[in-house]
Short mmCIF file of C-alpha atoms in Angstrom, two decimals:
data_model
loop_
_atom_site.label_atom_id
_atom_site.label_comp_id
_atom_site.label_asym_id
_atom_site.label_seq_id
_atom_site.Cartn_x
_atom_site.Cartn_y
_atom_site.Cartn_z
CA MET P 1 0.00 0.00 0.00
CA THR P 2 2.57 2.46 -1.21
CA GLU P 3 -0.39 4.83 -1.73
CA ALA P 4 -0.49 5.64 1.96
CA VAL P 5 3.18 6.64 2.10
CA PRO P 6 3.31 10.44 1.62
CA ALA P 7 6.77 10.66 0.01
CA ILE P 8 5.90 7.99 -2.55
CA GLN P 9 2.52 9.58 -3.14
CA THR P 10 4.18 12.92 -3.85
CA LEU P 11 6.63 11.29 -6.25
CA LEU P 12 3.76 9.60 -8.11
CA GLU P 13 1.91 12.92 -8.39
CA GLU P 14 4.99 14.68 -9.73
CA LEU P 15 5.71 11.90 -12.24
CA THR P 16 2.17 11.97 -13.65
CA LYS P 17 2.61 15.68 -14.41
CA LEU P 18 5.14 14.69 -17.11
CA PRO P 19 3.87 14.35 -20.68
CA GLY P 20 3.13 10.74 -21.66
CA ILE P 21 3.31 9.44 -18.08
CA GLY P 22 0.03 8.08 -16.72
CA PRO P 23 -0.64 6.59 -13.27
CA LYS P 24 0.56 3.12 -14.33
CA SER P 25 3.83 4.32 -15.85
CA ALA P 26 4.39 6.55 -12.83
CA GLU P 27 4.03 3.59 -10.51
CA ARG P 28 6.37 1.48 -12.61
CA ILE P 29 8.97 4.26 -12.59
CA ALA P 30 8.55 4.94 -8.87
CA HIS P 31 9.08 1.29 -7.99
CA PHE P 32 12.08 1.16 -10.30
CA LEU P 33 13.53 4.23 -8.56
CA LEU P 34 12.84 2.80 -5.09
CA ALA P 35 14.37 -0.60 -5.79
CA GLY P 36 18.05 -1.35 -5.24
CA ASP P 37 20.57 1.33 -4.37
CA ARG P 38 18.44 4.25 -5.63
CA LYS P 39 21.41 5.73 -7.46
CA VAL P 40 19.22 6.62 -10.44
CA ALA P 41 16.81 8.56 -8.19
CA VAL P 42 19.74 10.55 -6.79
CA THR P 43 21.35 11.29 -10.17
CA LEU P 44 18.00 12.14 -11.75
CA SER P 45 17.20 14.50 -8.88
CA GLU P 46 20.58 16.18 -9.37
CA ALA P 47 20.18 16.37 -13.15
CA LEU P 48 16.83 18.13 -12.70
CA ARG P 49 18.31 20.54 -10.20
CA ALA P 50 21.20 21.22 -12.59
CA VAL P 51 19.00 22.12 -15.56
CA VAL P 52 16.85 24.37 -13.40
CA GLU P 53 19.91 26.20 -12.11
CA ARG P 54 22.10 26.28 -15.22
CA ILE P 55 19.96 26.32 -18.34
CA ARG P 56 18.87 29.70 -19.64
CA PRO P 57 18.04 31.32 -22.99
CA CYS P 58 20.85 32.22 -25.37
CA ARG P 59 21.39 36.01 -25.38
CA GLU P 60 21.23 36.09 -29.18
CA CYS P 61 18.72 33.47 -30.33
CA PHE P 62 16.83 32.39 -27.12
CA ASN P 63 17.69 28.73 -27.65
CA LEU P 64 18.37 26.97 -24.34
CA THR P 65 21.99 26.91 -23.26
CA GLU P 66 24.33 26.86 -20.29
CA GLY P 67 26.52 29.83 -21.12
CA ASP P 68 25.77 33.28 -22.46
CA LEU P 69 25.64 32.25 -26.13
CA CYS P 70 24.36 28.85 -27.32
CA PRO P 71 26.72 26.47 -29.14
CA ILE P 72 25.15 27.39 -32.50
CA CYS P 73 25.44 31.17 -32.09
CA SER P 74 29.03 30.83 -30.90
CA ASP P 75 29.97 28.54 -33.80
CA ARG P 76 31.96 30.70 -36.23
CA ARG P 77 31.29 28.25 -39.08
CA ARG P 78 27.55 28.94 -39.04
CA ASP P 79 26.18 31.57 -41.39
CA GLY P 80 24.80 34.36 -39.21
CA GLY P 81 23.23 35.94 -42.29
CA ILE P 82 20.43 33.35 -42.44
CA VAL P 83 18.11 33.21 -39.44
CA CYS P 84 15.63 30.36 -39.13
CA VAL P 85 12.73 31.48 -36.89
CA VAL P 86 11.27 28.58 -34.90
CA GLU P 87 8.73 28.28 -32.12
CA THR P 88 10.63 26.28 -29.49
CA PRO P 89 14.13 25.09 -28.55
CA ARG P 90 12.89 21.62 -29.44
CA ASP P 91 12.39 22.72 -33.05
CA VAL P 92 16.06 23.78 -33.14
CA GLY P 93 16.96 20.18 -32.28
CA LEU P 94 14.72 18.86 -35.05
CA PHE P 95 16.34 21.08 -37.69
CA GLU P 96 19.82 20.32 -36.40
CA ARG P 97 19.13 16.62 -36.71
CA ALA P 98 17.96 17.15 -40.29
CA GLY P 99 21.54 18.36 -40.65
CA THR P 100 21.29 20.53 -43.76
CA PHE P 101 20.87 24.00 -42.26
CA LYS P 102 24.07 25.96 -41.79
CA GLY P 103 22.56 29.26 -40.65
CA VAL P 104 21.47 30.30 -37.15
CA TYR P 105 18.14 30.30 -35.32
CA HIS P 106 15.76 32.57 -33.51
CA VAL P 107 13.51 30.90 -30.94
CA LEU P 108 10.20 32.73 -30.53
CA GLY P 109 9.29 30.85 -27.37
CA GLY P 110 5.93 29.67 -28.67
CA ARG P 111 3.30 30.67 -31.19
CA LEU P 112 0.40 33.11 -31.05
CA ALA P 113 -2.51 31.41 -29.31
CA PRO P 114 -5.14 33.92 -28.25
CA LEU P 115 -7.25 31.20 -26.61
CA GLU P 116 -4.33 30.24 -24.37
CA ASN P 117 -3.54 33.89 -23.71
CA VAL P 118 -0.32 33.84 -25.72
CA GLY P 119 -0.07 37.24 -27.40
CA PRO P 120 2.82 38.83 -29.31
CA ASP P 121 4.31 40.15 -26.05
CA LYS P 122 4.97 36.57 -24.86
CA LEU P 123 7.19 35.90 -27.89
CA THR P 124 10.69 37.19 -28.66
CA LEU P 125 9.44 39.18 -31.66
CA THR P 126 10.83 42.56 -30.55
CA GLN P 127 14.22 40.91 -30.05
CA LEU P 128 14.04 39.40 -33.56
CA VAL P 129 13.31 42.78 -35.15
CA GLN P 130 16.16 44.38 -33.16
CA ARG P 131 18.49 41.57 -34.21
CA VAL P 132 17.62 42.05 -37.87
CA ARG P 133 17.92 45.87 -37.58
CA ARG P 134 21.41 45.50 -36.10
CA GLY P 135 22.36 44.28 -39.59
CA GLY P 136 24.19 41.29 -41.02
CA VAL P 137 21.01 39.28 -41.63
CA ARG P 138 20.22 38.62 -45.30
CA GLU P 139 17.37 36.12 -44.97
CA VAL P 140 14.78 35.22 -42.35
CA ILE P 141 13.19 31.78 -42.81
CA LEU P 142 9.81 31.51 -41.09
CA ALA P 143 9.77 27.93 -39.79
CA THR P 144 6.79 28.02 -37.47
CA SER P 145 4.55 24.96 -37.48
CA PRO P 146 2.25 24.49 -40.49
CA THR P 147 -0.92 25.07 -38.45
CA LEU P 148 -3.38 27.89 -38.11
CA GLU P 149 -1.55 29.29 -35.09
CA GLY P 150 1.89 28.75 -36.62
CA ASP P 151 0.82 30.46 -39.83
CA GLY P 152 -0.62 33.36 -37.86
CA THR P 153 2.65 33.73 -36.00
CA ALA P 154 4.59 33.66 -39.30
CA LEU P 155 2.30 36.33 -40.77
CA LEU P 156 2.77 38.66 -37.82
CA THR P 157 6.53 38.09 -37.86
CA SER P 158 6.74 38.95 -41.55
CA ASN P 159 4.65 42.10 -40.96
CA LEU P 160 6.98 43.21 -38.17
CA LEU P 161 10.01 42.65 -40.42
CA ALA P 162 8.43 44.48 -43.37
CA GLY P 163 10.40 47.67 -42.77
CA THR P 164 13.78 45.92 -42.74
CA ASN P 165 15.65 44.99 -45.86
CA VAL P 166 15.86 41.20 -45.47
CA SER P 167 14.31 38.59 -47.70
CA ILE P 168 11.63 36.64 -45.85
CA THR P 169 10.96 33.02 -46.80
CA ARG P 170 8.94 30.20 -45.36
CA LEU P 171 9.26 26.40 -45.36
CA ALA P 172 8.02 24.53 -48.44
CA ARG P 173 4.63 22.85 -48.10
CA GLY P 174 4.00 19.51 -49.76
CA VAL P 175 3.62 15.80 -49.28
CA PRO P 176 5.79 14.49 -46.45
CA SER P 177 8.64 12.25 -47.64
CA GLY P 178 8.02 8.61 -46.85
CA ALA P 179 4.29 8.93 -46.21
CA SER P 180 1.64 7.12 -48.20
CA LEU P 181 -0.57 9.50 -50.22
CA GLU P 182 -3.61 7.79 -48.72
CA LEU P 183 -2.64 9.13 -45.31
CA VAL P 184 -2.27 12.69 -46.46
CA ASN P 185 -5.19 15.16 -46.29
CA SER P 186 -6.50 17.29 -49.13
CA GLN P 187 -4.90 20.50 -47.81
CA ILE P 188 -1.51 18.81 -48.04
CA LEU P 189 -2.22 17.63 -51.60
CA ALA P 190 -3.43 21.11 -52.59
CA ASP P 191 -0.22 22.61 -51.17
CA ALA P 192 1.87 20.00 -53.01
CA LEU P 193 0.18 20.74 -56.35
CA ASP P 194 0.47 24.45 -55.75
CA GLY P 195 4.20 24.25 -55.13
CA ARG P 196 5.03 21.66 -57.81
CA LYS P 197 8.47 21.78 -59.37
CA ALA P 198 9.96 20.74 -62.73
CA PHE P 199 11.06 17.10 -62.63
CA MET A 1 20.94 21.85 -30.65
CA THR A 2 20.12 20.99 -27.09
CA GLU A 3 22.36 17.95 -27.57
CA ALA A 4 25.47 20.06 -27.12
CA VAL A 5 24.33 21.46 -23.75
CA PRO A 6 25.85 19.24 -21.03
CA ALA A 7 23.18 19.73 -18.35
CA ILE A 8 20.38 18.87 -20.79
CA GLN A 9 22.37 15.93 -22.12
CA THR A 10 22.78 14.57 -18.58
CA LEU A 11 19.06 14.97 -17.91
CA LEU A 12 18.23 13.09 -21.13
CA GLU A 13 20.58 10.27 -20.15
CA GLU A 14 19.05 9.98 -16.69
CA LEU A 15 15.51 10.03 -18.06
CA THR A 16 16.22 7.21 -20.54
CA LYS A 17 17.34 5.01 -17.62
CA LEU A 18 13.70 4.93 -16.46
CA PRO A 19 11.56 1.99 -17.54
CA GLY A 20 9.38 2.76 -20.55
CA ILE A 21 11.22 6.00 -21.40
CA GLY A 22 13.06 5.98 -24.72
CA PRO A 23 15.09 8.80 -26.29
CA LYS A 24 12.00 10.43 -27.83
CA SER A 25 9.96 10.41 -24.61
CA ALA A 26 13.00 11.67 -22.70
CA GLU A 27 13.33 14.60 -25.06
CA ARG A 28 9.64 15.39 -24.80
CA ILE A 29 9.83 15.30 -21.01
CA ALA A 30 13.04 17.35 -20.89
CA HIS A 31 11.56 20.08 -23.05
CA PHE A 32 8.42 20.07 -20.94
CA LEU A 33 10.55 20.46 -17.81
CA LEU A 34 12.63 23.24 -19.34
CA ALA A 35 9.66 25.27 -20.56
CA GLY A 36 7.92 27.89 -18.46
CA ASP A 37 8.73 28.41 -14.83
CA ARG A 38 10.32 24.97 -14.30
CA LYS A 39 8.35 24.44 -11.12
CA VAL A 40 7.70 20.79 -12.05
CA ALA A 41 11.45 20.16 -12.45
CA VAL A 42 12.07 21.59 -8.99
CA THR A 43 9.26 19.70 -7.28
CA LEU A 44 10.14 16.45 -9.07
CA SER A 45 13.77 16.84 -8.04
CA GLU A 46 12.66 17.37 -4.45
CA ALA A 47 10.22 14.44 -4.55
CA LEU A 48 13.03 12.15 -5.75
CA ARG A 49 15.37 13.41 -3.04
CA ALA A 50 12.60 12.87 -0.45
CA VAL A 51 11.96 9.24 -1.35
CA VAL A 52 15.68 8.48 -1.38
CA GLU A 53 16.08 9.99 2.08
CA ARG A 54 12.85 8.93 3.74
CA ILE A 55 11.59 5.67 2.27
CA ARG A 56 12.88 2.48 3.87
CA PRO A 57 11.64 -1.08 4.45
CA CYS A 58 9.02 -1.71 7.15
CA ARG A 59 10.63 -3.37 10.17
CA GLU A 60 7.98 -6.09 10.18
CA CYS A 61 7.05 -6.85 6.56
CA PHE A 62 9.72 -5.07 4.43
CA ASN A 63 7.12 -3.12 2.49
CA LEU A 64 8.33 0.40 1.67
CA THR A 65 7.37 3.03 4.21
CA GLU A 66 8.40 6.30 5.79
CA GLY A 67 8.24 5.35 9.44
CA ASP A 68 9.34 2.28 11.35
CA LEU A 69 6.22 0.25 10.58
CA CYS A 70 4.28 0.49 7.32
CA PRO A 71 0.65 1.70 7.33
CA ILE A 72 -0.60 -1.88 6.94
CA CYS A 73 1.45 -3.39 9.78
CA SER A 74 0.47 -0.54 12.09
CA ASP A 75 -3.23 -0.84 11.19
CA ARG A 76 -4.89 -2.58 14.18
CA ARG A 77 -7.86 -3.61 12.00
CA ARG A 78 -5.72 -5.89 9.83
CA ASP A 79 -5.49 -9.55 10.77
CA GLY A 80 -1.85 -10.20 11.69
CA GLY A 81 -2.58 -13.93 11.72
CA ILE A 82 -2.66 -14.17 7.94
CA VAL A 83 0.56 -13.26 6.13
CA CYS A 84 0.54 -12.88 2.36
CA VAL A 85 4.07 -13.43 1.04
CA VAL A 86 4.79 -11.35 -2.07
CA GLU A 87 7.87 -10.62 -4.14
CA THR A 88 7.90 -6.82 -4.23
CA PRO A 89 6.35 -3.74 -2.60
CA ARG A 90 4.57 -3.22 -5.90
CA ASP A 91 2.71 -6.52 -5.42
CA VAL A 92 1.43 -5.21 -2.07
CA GLY A 93 -0.15 -2.33 -3.97
CA LEU A 94 -1.78 -4.72 -6.44
CA PHE A 95 -3.37 -6.80 -3.68
CA GLU A 96 -4.44 -3.70 -1.77
CA ARG A 97 -6.16 -2.39 -4.85
CA ALA A 98 -7.97 -5.73 -5.26
CA GLY A 99 -9.33 -4.72 -1.86
CA THR A 100 -10.39 -8.07 -0.43
CA PHE A 101 -7.37 -9.03 1.67
CA LYS A 102 -7.57 -8.05 5.33
CA GLY A 103 -4.38 -9.76 6.56
CA VAL A 104 -0.81 -8.45 6.43
CA TYR A 105 2.09 -8.92 4.03
CA HIS A 106 5.67 -10.09 3.91
CA VAL A 107 7.77 -8.66 1.08
CA LEU A 108 10.54 -11.04 0.00
CA GLY A 109 12.35 -8.39 -2.02
CA GLY A 110 12.38 -10.46 -5.21
CA ARG A 111 12.28 -14.05 -6.32
CA LEU A 112 14.96 -16.71 -6.67
CA ALA A 113 16.74 -16.16 -9.99
CA PRO A 114 20.01 -18.10 -10.11
CA LEU A 115 20.85 -16.68 -13.55
CA GLU A 116 20.61 -13.14 -12.18
CA ASN A 117 22.56 -14.11 -9.07
CA VAL A 118 19.53 -13.79 -6.79
CA GLY A 119 19.90 -16.55 -4.19
CA PRO A 120 17.89 -17.15 -0.98
CA ASP A 121 20.26 -14.83 0.95
CA LYS A 122 19.03 -11.85 -1.11
CA LEU A 123 15.45 -12.42 0.05
CA THR A 124 13.87 -11.78 3.46
CA LEU A 125 13.27 -15.51 4.01
CA THR A 126 15.09 -15.75 7.37
CA GLN A 127 13.05 -12.78 8.60
CA LEU A 128 9.82 -14.51 7.49
CA VAL A 129 10.70 -17.72 9.36
CA GLN A 130 11.59 -15.68 12.49
CA ARG A 131 8.34 -13.75 12.18
CA VAL A 132 6.30 -16.96 11.98
CA ARG A 133 8.28 -18.55 14.86
CA ARG A 134 7.54 -15.52 17.06
CA GLY A 135 3.92 -16.77 16.96
CA GLY A 136 0.53 -15.29 16.17
CA VAL A 137 0.60 -16.33 12.50
CA ARG A 138 -2.01 -18.94 11.54
CA GLU A 139 -1.69 -18.93 7.76
CA VAL A 140 0.99 -18.01 5.23
CA ILE A 141 -0.29 -17.38 1.69
CA LEU A 142 2.41 -17.83 -0.94
CA ALA A 143 1.59 -15.15 -3.50
CA THR A 144 4.75 -15.17 -5.60
CA SER A 145 4.27 -14.78 -9.35
CA PRO A 146 2.91 -17.80 -11.25
CA THR A 147 6.16 -18.35 -13.13
CA LEU A 148 9.00 -20.85 -12.91
CA GLU A 149 11.02 -18.55 -10.67
CA GLY A 150 8.02 -17.53 -8.56
CA ASP A 151 7.03 -21.15 -8.07
CA GLY A 152 10.59 -22.05 -7.10
CA THR A 153 10.59 -19.24 -4.56
CA ALA A 154 7.24 -20.45 -3.15
CA LEU A 155 8.57 -24.00 -2.89
CA LEU A 156 11.67 -22.92 -0.97
CA THR A 157 9.58 -20.70 1.30
CA SER A 158 7.21 -23.55 2.11
CA ASN A 159 10.18 -25.85 2.84
CA LEU A 160 11.68 -23.29 5.22
CA LEU A 161 8.33 -22.97 7.02
CA ALA A 162 7.83 -26.75 7.23
CA GLY A 163 8.93 -26.94 10.89
CA THR A 164 6.50 -24.25 12.02
CA ASN A 165 2.86 -24.93 12.77
CA VAL A 166 1.18 -22.62 10.24
CA SER A 167 -1.02 -23.62 7.35
CA ILE A 168 0.62 -22.77 4.06
CA THR A 169 -1.55 -21.91 1.06
CA ARG A 170 -0.95 -20.54 -2.40
CA LEU A 171 -2.99 -18.44 -4.83
CA ALA A 172 -5.59 -20.25 -6.94
CA ARG A 173 -4.59 -20.95 -10.54
CA GLY A 174 -7.16 -20.75 -13.29
CA VAL A 175 -8.51 -18.72 -16.17
CA PRO A 176 -8.10 -14.96 -15.63
CA SER A 177 -11.43 -13.17 -15.16
CA GLY A 178 -12.39 -11.11 -18.17
CA ALA A 179 -10.03 -12.80 -20.62
CA SER A 180 -11.19 -14.66 -23.71
CA LEU A 181 -10.42 -18.39 -23.54
CA GLU A 182 -8.78 -18.13 -26.95
CA LEU A 183 -6.07 -15.97 -25.45
CA VAL A 184 -5.28 -18.35 -22.63
CA ASN A 185 -2.57 -21.00 -22.98
CA SER A 186 -2.94 -24.73 -22.33
CA GLN A 187 -1.13 -24.62 -18.99
CA ILE A 188 -3.71 -22.11 -17.73
CA LEU A 189 -6.57 -24.32 -18.98
CA ALA A 190 -4.99 -27.38 -17.38
CA ASP A 191 -4.70 -25.47 -14.07
CA ALA A 192 -8.32 -24.31 -14.37
CA LEU A 193 -9.60 -27.85 -14.98
CA ASP A 194 -7.45 -29.17 -12.15
CA GLY A 195 -8.82 -26.65 -9.67
CA ARG A 196 -12.46 -26.75 -10.83
CA LYS A 197 -15.15 -26.05 -8.27
CA ALA A 198 -18.80 -27.05 -7.86
CA PHE A 199 -21.06 -24.56 -9.64
#
């Protein structure tokens, strides 16, 4: 009856707050952490404490980092003239894993979502405009998610950058590589036809 | 490129050590923990630290608890004369949730597994025999898992208790309630026939 033990109960509650962890997974994890020498519980606790204390936004691009500048912004081999605007630090990881982009990023910190009370002031839009105005940026790629909210965010961003002299682009829309056409909706097919290229 | 940030990398490594958490889930959880005010990361870190520091085995039954005696052993309404012997603290939770058992437990701390180097000395068998010898126990229910290793553990336990004057029982074997017979193997059907009861 681990349920009646307050410390375990608290741990279970905290674990179920994590995305993808339900009550059953939480219990499995808690019992795993409580078994044996509990070294994993200690190191995990310390790792959590460490990210809370050390990780902060990059001064330039607002990606998460330990120092002042993130590893990408401080990498001299990256092209600072091309800025890929993404919603979250997680998106930076996704693009980095794709491995083809050699420019730098700007993390907005979310997307416009009026229903969730996320207005333009919650995003790093002012900082993006300032960054572009400081010069050196030739192209801004709007890489927000291809959803209503992402598109809205991209539109506002492009409006804010209208006065500056950079070229503004957005990600191509089309059928996703590797997917079966049957699984793709009509909006995706319409986009793919719209943006068709010479073979 | 959160991969290049040591504190995040460490957190990802620790998260993937948990059962059921792969690299993708770990990343999802890490980004969840890093977003916003990070309160969940702090409270989870503290909850982990708390279980490591506070949770220990019950003096009587070796279930996990915060005090000296677990809530079940210190509950005067439970029948201390019936001891249900289980492998892990998790099993105690399973039986408690079934809700019909009013006796107490004895947690062995595992099952015999020669291949994993788990011999009788790793289990709380001596403590169980001492507990029974101290008197007051009328029945010991062997509730180890219905597997080769669980059965072996039950057999050894019953041998060790042979000299004492308690009745030794084991869980009924049969078809699992709610399952389709098609999904049940022949050993289960053989057990169910063997243990059939008047209707």
